Coordinates of C-alpha atoms in Angstrom, one line a residue:
X1 CA 160.5 109.0 120.4
X2 CA 163.8 110.9 120.6
X3 CA 162.9 112.4 124.0
X4 CA 163.2 109.0 125.8
X5 CA 166.2 108.6 128.1
X6 CA 168.6 106.8 125.8
X7 CA 172.1 106.0 126.9
X8 CA 175.3 105.5 124.9
X9 CA 175.2 102.4 122.8
X10 CA 171.4 102.4 122.3
X11 CA 170.3 101.9 118.7
X12 CA 167.1 103.4 117.3
X13 CA 165.4 102.5 114.0
X14 CA 163.6 105.4 112.3
X15 CA 160.3 104.6 110.4
X16 CA 158.3 107.3 108.6
X17 CA 154.5 107.2 108.4
X18 CA 152.7 106.3 105.1
X19 CA 152.9 109.1 102.6
X20 CA 156.3 110.3 103.9
X21 CA 159.8 109.5 102.8
X22 CA 162.9 109.5 105.0
X23 CA 166.2 111.2 104.5
X24 CA 169.4 110.6 106.3
X25 CA 170.0 107.2 107.9
X26 CA 167.4 104.8 109.1
X27 CA 169.3 103.7 112.1
X28 CA 170.7 106.1 114.8
X29 CA 173.2 105.2 117.5
X30 CA 173.4 107.0 120.7
X31 CA 176.9 108.0 121.8
X32 CA 178.4 110.1 124.6
X33 CA 178.2 113.2 122.4
X34 CA 174.7 112.6 121.1
X35 CA 173.2 110.8 118.1
X36 CA 175.7 109.7 115.4
X37 CA 173.5 110.8 112.5
X38 CA 170.2 112.5 111.7
X39 CA 167.0 111.3 110.2
X40 CA 164.0 113.3 109.0
X41 CA 160.6 112.4 107.4
X42 CA 159.2 114.6 104.7
X43 CA 156.0 114.4 102.7
X44 CA 156.5 112.7 99.4
X45 CA 155.2 113.7 96.0
X46 CA 152.2 111.8 94.4
X47 CA 154.5 109.9 92.0
X48 CA 157.3 109.4 94.4
X49 CA 157.7 106.1 96.3
X50 CA 158.8 106.0 99.9
X51 CA 162.5 105.5 100.6
X52 CA 164.0 102.0 101.0
X53 CA 166.2 101.4 104.0
X54 CA 168.3 98.2 104.3
X55 CA 170.6 97.1 107.1
X56 CA 173.9 95.5 106.3
X57 CA 173.5 96.2 102.6
X58 CA 172.9 98.8 99.9
X59 CA 170.2 99.8 97.4
X60 CA 171.1 100.4 93.8
X61 CA 168.4 102.0 91.5
X62 CA 168.1 102.7 87.8
X63 CA 165.5 104.7 85.9
X64 CA 163.6 103.7 82.8
X65 CA 166.6 104.6 80.7
X66 CA 168.7 102.3 82.9
X67 CA 170.7 105.3 84.2
X68 CA 171.7 105.2 87.9
X69 CA 169.4 107.3 90.1
X70 CA 168.7 108.1 93.8
X71 CA 165.2 109.4 93.2
X72 CA 162.4 107.0 93.7
X73 CA 159.9 108.0 91.0
X74 CA 157.7 106.2 88.4
X75 CA 159.6 103.5 86.5
X76 CA 162.6 103.4 88.9
X77 CA 163.8 99.8 89.6
X78 CA 165.8 99.0 92.7
X79 CA 167.9 96.1 93.7
X80 CA 169.1 95.3 97.3
X81 CA 172.7 94.0 97.6
X82 CA 173.8 92.6 100.9
X83 CA 177.3 92.9 102.5
X84 CA 179.7 90.0 101.9
X85 CA 178.9 88.5 105.3
X86 CA 175.2 88.6 104.7
X87 CA 172.7 87.0 102.3
X88 CA 169.5 88.3 100.8
X89 CA 166.3 86.7 102.1
X90 CA 162.7 87.4 101.0
X91 CA 161.6 88.3 97.5
X92 CA 164.9 89.0 95.7
X93 CA 163.3 90.3 92.5
X94 CA 163.8 94.0 91.6
X95 CA 161.5 96.4 93.3
X96 CA 159.7 98.8 90.9
X97 CA 158.1 102.2 91.7
X98 CA 154.7 102.6 90.1
X99 CA 153.0 105.7 88.8
X100 CA 150.8 105.9 91.9
X101 CA 153.9 106.4 94.1
X102 CA 153.9 102.8 95.5
X103 CA 156.3 99.9 95.1
X104 CA 155.2 96.8 93.4
X105 CA 155.8 94.8 96.5
X106 CA 155.4 95.6 100.2
X107 CA 157.7 93.1 101.8
X108 CA 161.2 94.2 100.8
X109 CA 164.1 91.8 100.7
X110 CA 166.3 91.9 103.8
X111 CA 169.9 90.9 104.6
X112 CA 170.5 88.0 106.9
X113 CA 173.8 87.4 108.7
X114 CA 176.0 84.5 107.7
X115 CA 177.4 82.6 110.7
X116 CA 180.1 80.0 110.9
X117 CA 178.7 76.5 111.6
X118 CA 179.3 74.7 114.9
X119 CA 181.1 72.0 113.0
X120 CA 182.2 71.3 109.4
X121 CA 183.5 68.0 108.1
X122 CA 184.2 66.0 104.9
X123 CA 184.2 62.2 104.9
X124 CA 186.7 60.3 102.9
X125 CA 186.5 56.5 102.1
X126 CA 189.4 54.4 100.7
X127 CA 189.1 50.8 99.4
X128 CA 191.8 48.2 99.1
X129 CA 192.0 45.0 97.1
X130 CA 193.7 43.0 99.9
X131 CA 192.9 41.7 103.3
X132 CA 193.7 43.7 106.4
X133 CA 192.2 45.5 109.4
X134 CA 190.9 42.2 110.8
X135 CA 191.9 43.3 114.4
X136 CA 192.0 46.4 116.5
X137 CA 195.8 46.3 116.4
X138 CA 195.9 46.4 112.6
X139 CA 193.3 49.1 112.6
X140 CA 195.4 51.2 115.0
X141 CA 198.5 50.8 112.8
X142 CA 196.6 51.8 109.7
X143 CA 195.3 55.0 111.5
X144 CA 198.8 56.0 112.4
X145 CA 200.0 55.3 108.9
X146 CA 197.2 57.4 107.5
X147 CA 198.1 60.4 109.6
X148 CA 201.8 60.3 108.7
X149 CA 201.1 59.9 105.0
X150 CA 198.6 62.7 104.6
X151 CA 200.5 65.2 106.8
X152 CA 204.2 64.4 106.3
X153 CA 204.2 62.8 102.8
X154 CA 201.4 64.3 100.8
X155 CA 201.4 67.6 102.7
X156 CA 197.7 68.0 102.8
X157 CA 197.3 71.7 103.4
X158 CA 194.6 71.8 106.1
X159 CA 196.6 69.2 108.2
X160 CA 199.9 71.0 107.7
X161 CA 198.5 74.4 108.5
X162 CA 196.6 73.1 111.5
X163 CA 193.2 74.1 110.1
X164 CA 191.7 70.6 110.3
X165 CA 192.2 67.3 112.0
X166 CA 191.4 63.6 111.3
X167 CA 188.6 62.1 113.3
X168 CA 186.1 59.2 113.3
X169 CA 188.7 56.8 111.8
X170 CA 187.4 53.3 111.0
X171 CA 189.0 50.4 109.2
X172 CA 187.3 47.1 108.6
X173 CA 187.7 43.9 106.6
X174 CA 185.0 43.8 103.9
X175 CA 185.9 40.3 102.5
X176 CA 188.8 37.8 102.5
X177 CA 190.5 39.9 99.8
X178 CA 189.4 43.4 100.5
X179 CA 189.1 46.0 103.3
X180 CA 188.2 49.7 103.5
X181 CA 188.9 52.6 105.8
X182 CA 187.0 55.9 106.3
X183 CA 187.7 59.1 108.2
X184 CA 186.6 62.7 108.5
X185 CA 188.6 65.9 108.0
X186 CA 187.1 68.2 110.6
X187 CA 187.8 71.9 110.2
X188 CA 189.2 73.7 113.3
X189 CA 190.1 77.2 112.0
X190 CA 189.0 79.9 109.6
X191 CA 185.5 78.7 109.6
X192 CA 184.3 81.4 107.3
X193 CA 186.4 79.8 104.5
X194 CA 184.2 77.1 103.1
X195 CA 186.9 75.8 100.7
X196 CA 189.5 74.5 103.2
X197 CA 188.1 71.0 103.6
X198 CA 186.9 70.5 100.0
X199 CA 190.3 71.5 98.6
X200 CA 192.1 69.2 101.0
X201 CA 189.7 66.3 100.2
X202 CA 190.2 66.9 96.5
X203 CA 194.0 66.8 97.0
X204 CA 193.7 63.4 98.7
X205 CA 191.6 62.1 95.8
X206 CA 194.1 63.4 93.3
X207 CA 197.0 61.6 95.0
X208 CA 195.4 58.2 94.5
X209 CA 198.2 56.9 92.3
X210 CA 200.8 57.9 94.9
X211 CA 199.1 56.8 98.0
X212 CA 200.9 53.7 99.4
X213 CA 200.7 52.7 103.0
X214 CA 203.5 50.7 104.5
X215 CA 203.2 49.2 107.9
X216 CA 206.0 47.6 109.9
X217 CA 205.3 44.3 111.5
X218 CA 207.8 45.1 114.3
X219 CA 206.0 46.1 117.5
X220 CA 209.1 48.1 118.7
X221 CA 209.1 50.4 115.7
X222 CA 206.8 53.2 114.9
X223 CA 204.4 52.6 112.1
X224 CA 205.8 54.1 109.0
X225 CA 204.5 54.9 105.6
X226 CA 206.4 55.1 102.4
X227 CA 205.6 55.4 98.8
X228 CA 207.8 52.4 98.1
X229 CA 208.6 50.0 101.0
X230 CA 209.6 46.5 101.5
X231 CA 207.3 46.0 104.4
X232 CA 203.5 45.5 104.2
X233 CA 202.3 47.9 101.5
X234 CA 198.8 48.9 100.9
X235 CA 197.7 50.9 97.9
X236 CA 194.0 52.0 97.7
X237 CA 192.1 51.2 94.6
X238 CA 189.7 54.1 95.1
X239 CA 189.5 57.3 97.1
X240 CA 186.0 58.8 97.5
X241 CA 185.4 62.1 99.3
X242 CA 181.8 62.9 100.3
X243 CA 180.0 66.2 100.3
X244 CA 181.0 68.7 102.9
X245 CA 178.8 68.7 105.9
X246 CA 178.2 71.7 108.2
X247 CA 176.2 71.6 111.5
X248 CA 174.3 74.8 112.4
X249 CA 172.6 76.1 115.5
X250 CA 169.0 75.1 115.9
X251 CA 167.7 78.6 115.1
X252 CA 169.7 78.9 111.9
X253 CA 169.7 77.0 108.6
X254 CA 172.5 75.9 106.3
X255 CA 173.1 77.7 103.0
X256 CA 176.3 77.2 101.0
X257 CA 178.0 75.6 104.0
X258 CA 177.3 78.7 106.1
X259 CA 174.6 79.2 108.7
X260 CA 171.9 81.8 108.0
X261 CA 170.4 83.7 110.9
X262 CA 167.1 85.2 110.0
X263 CA 166.9 89.0 110.3
X264 CA 164.4 91.1 112.1
X265 CA 160.9 90.8 110.6
X266 CA 161.6 87.2 109.6
X267 CA 161.6 83.8 111.3
X268 CA 163.0 80.4 110.6
X269 CA 160.4 78.3 108.7
X270 CA 161.2 74.9 107.2
X271 CA 164.9 75.6 106.6
X272 CA 164.4 79.1 105.2
X273 CA 163.6 82.6 106.4
X274 CA 160.0 83.7 106.0
X275 CA 158.6 87.2 106.5
X276 CA 156.3 87.7 109.5
X277 CA 152.7 87.7 108.3
X278 CA 150.5 90.8 108.4
X279 CA 149.3 91.3 111.9
X280 CA 152.6 90.0 113.5
X281 CA 156.2 91.2 114.0
X282 CA 159.6 90.1 115.1
X283 CA 162.1 92.6 116.6
X284 CA 165.1 90.2 117.0
X285 CA 167.4 88.1 114.8
X286 CA 167.5 84.3 114.8
X287 CA 163.8 84.0 115.8
X288 CA 161.8 80.8 115.2
X289 CA 158.4 82.5 115.4
X290 CA 156.7 86.0 115.2
X291 CA 154.7 87.8 117.8
X292 CA 151.0 88.6 117.0
X293 CA 149.8 92.1 117.5
X294 CA 147.4 92.9 120.3
X295 CA 143.7 92.6 119.6
X296 CA 142.3 95.3 117.3
X297 CA 145.8 96.1 115.9
X298 CA 147.5 94.9 112.8
X299 CA 150.5 95.8 110.5
X300 CA 150.5 97.3 107.1
X301 CA 152.8 94.8 105.4
X302 CA 154.6 91.5 105.9
X303 CA 158.1 91.6 107.5
X304 CA 157.3 94.1 110.3
X305 CA 160.0 94.2 112.9
X306 CA 158.7 96.4 115.8
X307 CA 155.7 96.4 118.1
X308 CA 155.2 100.1 117.2
X309 CA 154.2 98.9 113.7
X310 CA 151.1 97.3 115.2
X311 CA 148.4 99.9 114.6
X312 CA 144.7 100.6 113.8
X313 CA 144.2 101.4 110.1
X314 CA 142.1 103.4 107.7
X315 CA 141.3 103.1 104.0
X316 CA 142.2 106.2 101.9
X317 CA 138.7 107.3 100.7
X318 CA 137.6 107.5 97.1
X319 CA 137.1 111.2 96.1
X320 CA 135.7 112.3 92.7
X321 CA 137.6 114.6 90.3
X322 CA 140.9 114.1 92.0
X323 CA 144.2 114.7 90.1
X324 CA 146.9 113.4 92.5
X325 CA 147.2 111.9 95.9
X326 CA 150.3 111.1 97.9
X327 CA 149.0 107.6 98.4
X328 CA 146.5 105.8 96.1
X329 CA 142.8 105.9 97.0
X330 CA 141.7 102.6 98.5
X331 CA 145.1 101.8 100.1
X332 CA 145.4 101.0 103.7
X333 CA 147.3 103.4 106.0
X334 CA 148.1 103.5 109.7
X335 CA 146.6 105.7 112.4
X336 CA 148.0 109.2 112.2
X337 CA 149.1 108.9 108.5
X338 CA 148.2 111.9 106.3
X339 CA 147.3 111.9 102.6
X340 CA 147.3 115.0 100.5
X341 CA 144.8 115.5 97.6
X342 CA 144.8 117.8 94.6
X343 CA 141.8 118.4 92.3
X344 CA 141.5 118.1 88.5
X345 CA 141.6 121.2 86.4
X346 CA 138.3 123.0 86.6
X347 CA 137.7 121.8 90.1
X348 CA 138.6 123.4 93.5
X349 CA 139.0 121.9 96.9
X350 CA 135.9 122.7 98.9
X351 CA 137.4 122.5 102.4
X352 CA 140.5 120.6 103.4
X353 CA 143.0 119.0 101.0
X354 CA 144.2 116.5 103.6
X355 CA 142.9 113.2 104.8
X356 CA 144.1 112.1 108.2
X357 CA 143.6 108.5 109.5
X358 CA 141.8 109.0 112.8
X359 CA 139.8 105.8 113.5
X360 CA 138.2 107.2 116.7
X361 CA 136.8 110.2 115.1
X362 CA 134.2 111.0 112.3
X363 CA 135.8 110.8 108.9
X364 CA 136.6 114.1 107.2
X365 CA 137.6 113.7 103.6
X366 CA 138.4 116.2 100.8
X367 CA 135.8 117.2 98.3
X368 CA 136.5 118.6 94.8
X369 CA 133.8 120.9 93.3
X370 CA 133.6 122.2 89.8
X371 CA 134.5 125.8 89.2
X372 CA 131.4 126.1 86.9
X373 CA 129.2 125.1 89.8
X374 CA 130.9 127.7 91.9
X375 CA 130.1 130.4 89.3
X376 CA 126.6 129.2 89.0
X377 CA 126.1 129.4 92.7
X378 CA 127.6 132.9 92.6
X379 CA 125.2 134.0 89.9
X380 CA 122.3 132.4 91.8
X381 CA 123.4 134.4 94.8
X382 CA 123.6 137.7 92.8
X383 CA 120.2 137.1 91.2
X384 CA 118.7 136.2 94.5
X385 CA 120.0 139.4 96.0
X386 CA 118.6 141.4 93.1
X387 CA 115.2 139.7 93.5
X388 CA 115.1 140.4 97.2
X389 CA 116.0 144.1 96.5
X390 CA 113.3 144.3 93.8
X391 CA 110.7 142.8 96.2
X392 CA 111.7 145.3 98.8
X393 CA 111.3 148.2 96.5
X394 CA 108.0 146.8 95.3
X395 CA 106.8 146.6 98.9
X396 CA 107.9 150.1 99.5
X397 CA 106.1 151.3 96.3
X398 CA 102.9 149.6 97.3
X399 CA 103.1 151.1 100.8
X400 CA 103.6 154.5 99.3
X401 CA 100.6 154.2 97.0
X402 CA 98.5 153.0 99.9
X403 CA 99.5 155.9 102.1
X404 CA 98.7 158.4 99.2
X405 CA 95.2 156.9 98.7
X406 CA 94.6 157.2 102.4
X407 CA 95.5 160.8 102.4
X408 CA 93.2 161.5 99.4
X409 CA 90.4 159.7 101.1
X410 CA 91.0 161.8 104.3
X411 CA 90.9 165.0 102.2
X412 CA 87.7 164.2 100.5
X413 CA 86.0 163.2 103.7
X414 CA 87.1 166.6 105.2
X415 CA 85.7 168.6 102.3
X416 CA 82.3 166.8 102.5
X417 CA 82.1 167.4 106.2
X418 CA 82.7 171.1 105.6
X419 CA 80.0 171.3 102.9
X420 CA 77.5 169.6 105.1
X421 CA 78.4 172.0 107.8
X422 CA 77.8 175.0 105.6
X423 CA 74.5 173.6 104.4
X424 CA 73.4 172.8 107.8
X425 CA 74.3 176.3 109.0
X426 CA 72.3 177.7 106.1
X427 CA 69.1 175.9 107.0
X428 CA 69.5 176.7 110.6
X429 CA 69.8 180.5 110.0
X430 CA 66.9 182.7 111.4
X431 CA 66.5 184.8 108.3
X432 CA 66.5 181.9 105.9
X433 CA 63.2 180.7 104.5
X434 CA 62.8 178.4 101.5
X435 CA 59.3 179.8 100.7
X436 CA 60.6 183.3 100.7
X437 CA 63.4 182.4 98.4
X438 CA 61.0 180.6 96.1
X439 CA 58.8 183.7 95.9
X440 CA 61.8 185.8 95.2
X441 CA 62.8 183.5 92.4
X442 CA 59.4 183.5 90.9
X443 CA 59.1 187.3 90.9
X444 CA 62.5 187.5 89.2
X445 CA 61.3 185.3 86.4
X446 CA 58.2 187.4 85.9

């Protein structure tokens, strides 16, 4: 929501809906002059996978011919590489774009920050084939001699350069003819450099043949050490450095002597970063758990990192005779996501070509109908029209015949009435007599 009242320094992550791919940067920073970059979401093609955005790293992709590409289409394989001060967590295998426009995995790798440990040490043990360190005084003299030898004589680098110090020194008699001492080199500077202590411990081990501790018995003199001395001289028979030990904060874990802070969308789980399960999210780094979405809401994939990714969902419907879809039929999409359909050759979209996820409304899905059926219905319509016209004309013809017959009947009835009228007039005339006429007829015959 870019209309919210953001202030300088605010950071906004941009996520596109399913079926869309982003261009520009996925993270925007608000400054006094406005946003530092731009980001847009555009509808992707049916064989195009959504863009991959990674923080503190980069994405390198190659096509099926192993040529570098920035287009996420069928057969393209991508690898996430993190910055030098980060490490990849999650599934580190290559991500491959399939022919349906979806990646072969939904929880992409992420980059976790590497932090310096709270403490880093290397323990070193020396054994001697003689008796000493039977008292606190002797132990104290040996500790002083150790410090002078390693720093002033052997020039151990981390001690000379003030990047480490000696701590936890102990010296004890192990038998009548043997004693041992141990100490830790504790790193105090350049904590990102994990080689300082191991290199210094290796240098001490390599100097075994030259390590000779000489301690003056005079209480007035400073304990001294010399490779060759006439005073008490102790030469170790063995120098054994231990593995480097780093101590991390409770919400991080140790990896290659650096502390890993789990990124957003992940949480610390048994000494590693695990992606938040579907239905949960984590918006912060260094988390030890994920937050569950509210009742009725879920996320589309593992590794969600914002509460806005909790949503109601729909399943892209199965539609017959479909050529392409921007997301595969049967896949799960979030509320508001839009999927575009196209029909096979010989078929046409009956109504809408879009399917919109709207769980609160009746589902409206595209329908592909055959062009032959459309022609058939057209012919049926034409024939039906002709039939109706023919019926109309037939009715008109019948009505015409009926009217004509009626007129003829009326004419005949009129003529009969007139004849009857004449005959009646003849019989009613005063000078008309049938007997007279008969006599006249008979005389004529004679």
